């Protein structure tokens, strides 16, 4: 269909991209944006199996690299459009929330929400930070594995775990239920790339959507949800 564009985007982009899609449709009468959210790795697997996708936005470079290696996107079509930060959150009523990574290994913390590093970028970033601090084994033993960042956020919000790794943008969504305990030190930037897919059935509309995401209007929406400029 001429004005239809299917966008697969990282779970952390859910709220921002819903707003951006509305703005895009208003600016492009006759256009329709179909949104599909999930862990970046899961979205990549869907595309590899032939799911029709026009635009792919992942929460890390590794997943987009894999998409490129598999011929699902072209190098020339990818660009970084926002930056995020990794944080550890605790339930809002936690009496003694962890103040640093080492506190997650302490006896007072029994369960930590941690997205699966194999398929979820936020889990990969968390594992990298924990390995650098020599704490991966200790924290992995307490991990409650989740399939995407929003599941980790929900577990903490419901008080089912003592702490969880999420992006700063996710923590900001539920300020009445979770609090940011601390920012996680990382030696790499959390940059989100976006690309038109090689198999897009609507390349013109896909390019227009990406241009809108990167336009002042799109960037203003992302900034409102706490995303940073790349």
Short mmCIF file of C-alpha atoms in Angstrom, two decimals, residues 46-163:
data_model
loop_
_atom_site.label_atom_id
_atom_site.label_comp_id
_atom_site.label_asym_id
_atom_site.label_seq_id
_atom_site.Cartn_x
_atom_site.Cartn_y
_atom_site.Cartn_z
CA UNK A 46 11.81 -11.47 12.76
CA UNK A 47 13.37 -9.58 9.83
CA UNK A 48 15.78 -12.42 9.08
CA UNK A 49 12.78 -14.77 8.85
CA UNK A 50 11.14 -12.50 6.29
CA UNK A 51 8.86 -10.24 8.34
CA UNK A 52 7.96 -7.22 6.15
CA UNK A 53 9.73 -4.21 7.67
CA UNK A 54 10.55 -0.86 6.08
CA UNK A 55 12.46 0.85 8.91
CA UNK A 56 14.56 -0.71 11.68
CA UNK A 57 15.66 1.21 14.81
CA UNK A 58 17.83 -0.68 17.30
CA UNK A 59 19.14 0.26 20.74
CA UNK A 60 22.72 -0.70 19.94
CA UNK A 61 25.28 -0.85 17.15
CA UNK A 62 25.83 -4.62 17.43
CA UNK A 63 22.31 -5.51 16.35
CA UNK A 64 22.42 -3.10 13.41
CA UNK A 65 25.87 -4.50 12.49
CA UNK A 66 24.32 -7.97 12.42
CA UNK A 67 21.44 -6.71 10.25
CA UNK A 68 24.01 -5.22 7.88
CA UNK A 69 26.08 -8.43 7.78
CA UNK A 70 22.94 -10.41 6.93
CA UNK A 71 22.13 -8.02 4.09
CA UNK A 72 18.96 -6.76 5.79
CA UNK A 73 20.14 -3.14 5.78
CA UNK A 74 22.82 -1.33 3.76
CA UNK A 75 25.70 0.50 5.41
CA UNK A 76 24.86 3.69 3.51
CA UNK A 77 21.30 3.67 4.88
CA UNK A 78 22.07 3.61 8.60
CA UNK A 79 22.54 6.61 10.87
CA UNK A 80 22.65 7.23 14.61
CA UNK A 81 19.70 9.33 15.78
CA UNK A 82 19.71 9.37 19.61
CA UNK A 83 21.80 8.54 22.66
CA UNK A 84 20.69 7.05 25.98
CA UNK A 85 22.19 6.25 29.39
CA UNK A 86 22.16 3.07 31.48
CA UNK A 87 20.83 3.29 35.04
CA UNK A 88 19.93 1.00 37.90
CA UNK A 89 16.47 1.58 39.35
CA UNK A 90 14.81 0.45 42.58
CA UNK A 91 11.19 0.47 43.76
CA UNK A 92 10.22 4.00 44.82
CA UNK A 93 9.67 2.90 48.44
CA UNK A 94 12.99 1.03 48.77
CA UNK A 95 14.56 1.96 52.11
CA UNK A 96 18.21 1.41 51.14
CA UNK A 97 18.53 1.36 47.35
CA UNK A 98 21.91 0.34 45.91
CA UNK A 99 24.22 3.30 45.38
CA UNK A 100 26.81 1.64 43.13
CA UNK A 101 27.32 -1.54 41.12
CA UNK A 102 29.13 -3.26 44.01
CA UNK A 103 25.99 -2.91 46.15
CA UNK A 104 24.14 -5.26 43.79
CA UNK A 105 26.42 -8.07 45.00
CA UNK A 106 25.60 -7.34 48.67
CA UNK A 107 23.27 -9.63 50.68
CA UNK A 108 20.60 -6.92 50.90
CA UNK A 109 19.87 -7.27 47.20
CA UNK A 110 18.22 -10.61 46.41
CA UNK A 111 16.80 -10.18 42.91
CA UNK A 112 17.96 -8.02 40.02
CA UNK A 113 15.99 -7.58 36.78
CA UNK A 114 18.43 -8.12 33.93
CA UNK A 115 17.44 -8.41 30.28
CA UNK A 116 18.93 -11.36 28.38
CA UNK A 117 22.34 -10.19 27.07
CA UNK A 118 22.16 -12.52 24.05
CA UNK A 119 19.23 -10.70 22.45
CA UNK A 120 18.57 -7.48 24.39
CA UNK A 121 20.95 -4.51 24.12
CA UNK A 122 20.22 -3.19 27.65
CA UNK A 123 21.27 -6.61 28.99
CA UNK A 124 24.44 -6.50 26.93
CA UNK A 125 25.32 -3.03 28.22
CA UNK A 126 24.65 -4.19 31.80
CA UNK A 127 26.77 -7.32 31.40
CA UNK A 128 29.61 -5.25 29.94
CA UNK A 129 29.52 -2.84 32.91
CA UNK A 130 29.36 -5.68 35.44
CA UNK A 131 32.22 -7.58 33.80
CA UNK A 132 34.36 -4.43 33.80
CA UNK A 133 33.68 -4.11 37.56
CA UNK A 134 34.38 -7.81 38.20
CA UNK A 135 30.80 -8.34 39.40
CA UNK A 136 29.15 -10.31 36.59
CA UNK A 137 29.20 -13.69 38.38
CA UNK A 138 27.82 -12.32 41.63
CA UNK A 139 24.98 -10.36 40.01
CA UNK A 140 24.14 -13.00 37.38
CA UNK A 141 23.39 -15.40 40.26
CA UNK A 142 20.62 -13.01 41.40
CA UNK A 143 19.34 -12.17 37.93
CA UNK A 144 15.68 -12.39 37.00
CA UNK A 145 16.01 -12.51 33.22
CA UNK A 146 13.66 -10.43 31.09
CA UNK A 147 12.97 -10.38 27.35
CA UNK A 148 13.12 -6.59 26.94
CA UNK A 149 13.84 -3.41 28.89
CA UNK A 150 10.17 -2.66 29.58
CA UNK A 151 9.74 -6.01 31.34
CA UNK A 152 12.66 -5.11 33.62
CA UNK A 153 10.98 -1.77 34.34
CA UNK A 154 7.69 -3.52 35.17
CA UNK A 155 9.34 -5.98 37.58
CA UNK A 156 10.89 -3.12 39.55
CA UNK A 157 7.69 -1.04 39.43
CA UNK A 158 5.73 -3.96 40.91
CA UNK A 159 8.37 -4.52 43.61
CA UNK A 160 9.07 -8.08 42.41
CA UNK A 161 12.81 -7.39 42.33
CA UNK A 162 15.11 -5.19 44.42
CA UNK A 163 16.75 -3.47 41.46
#
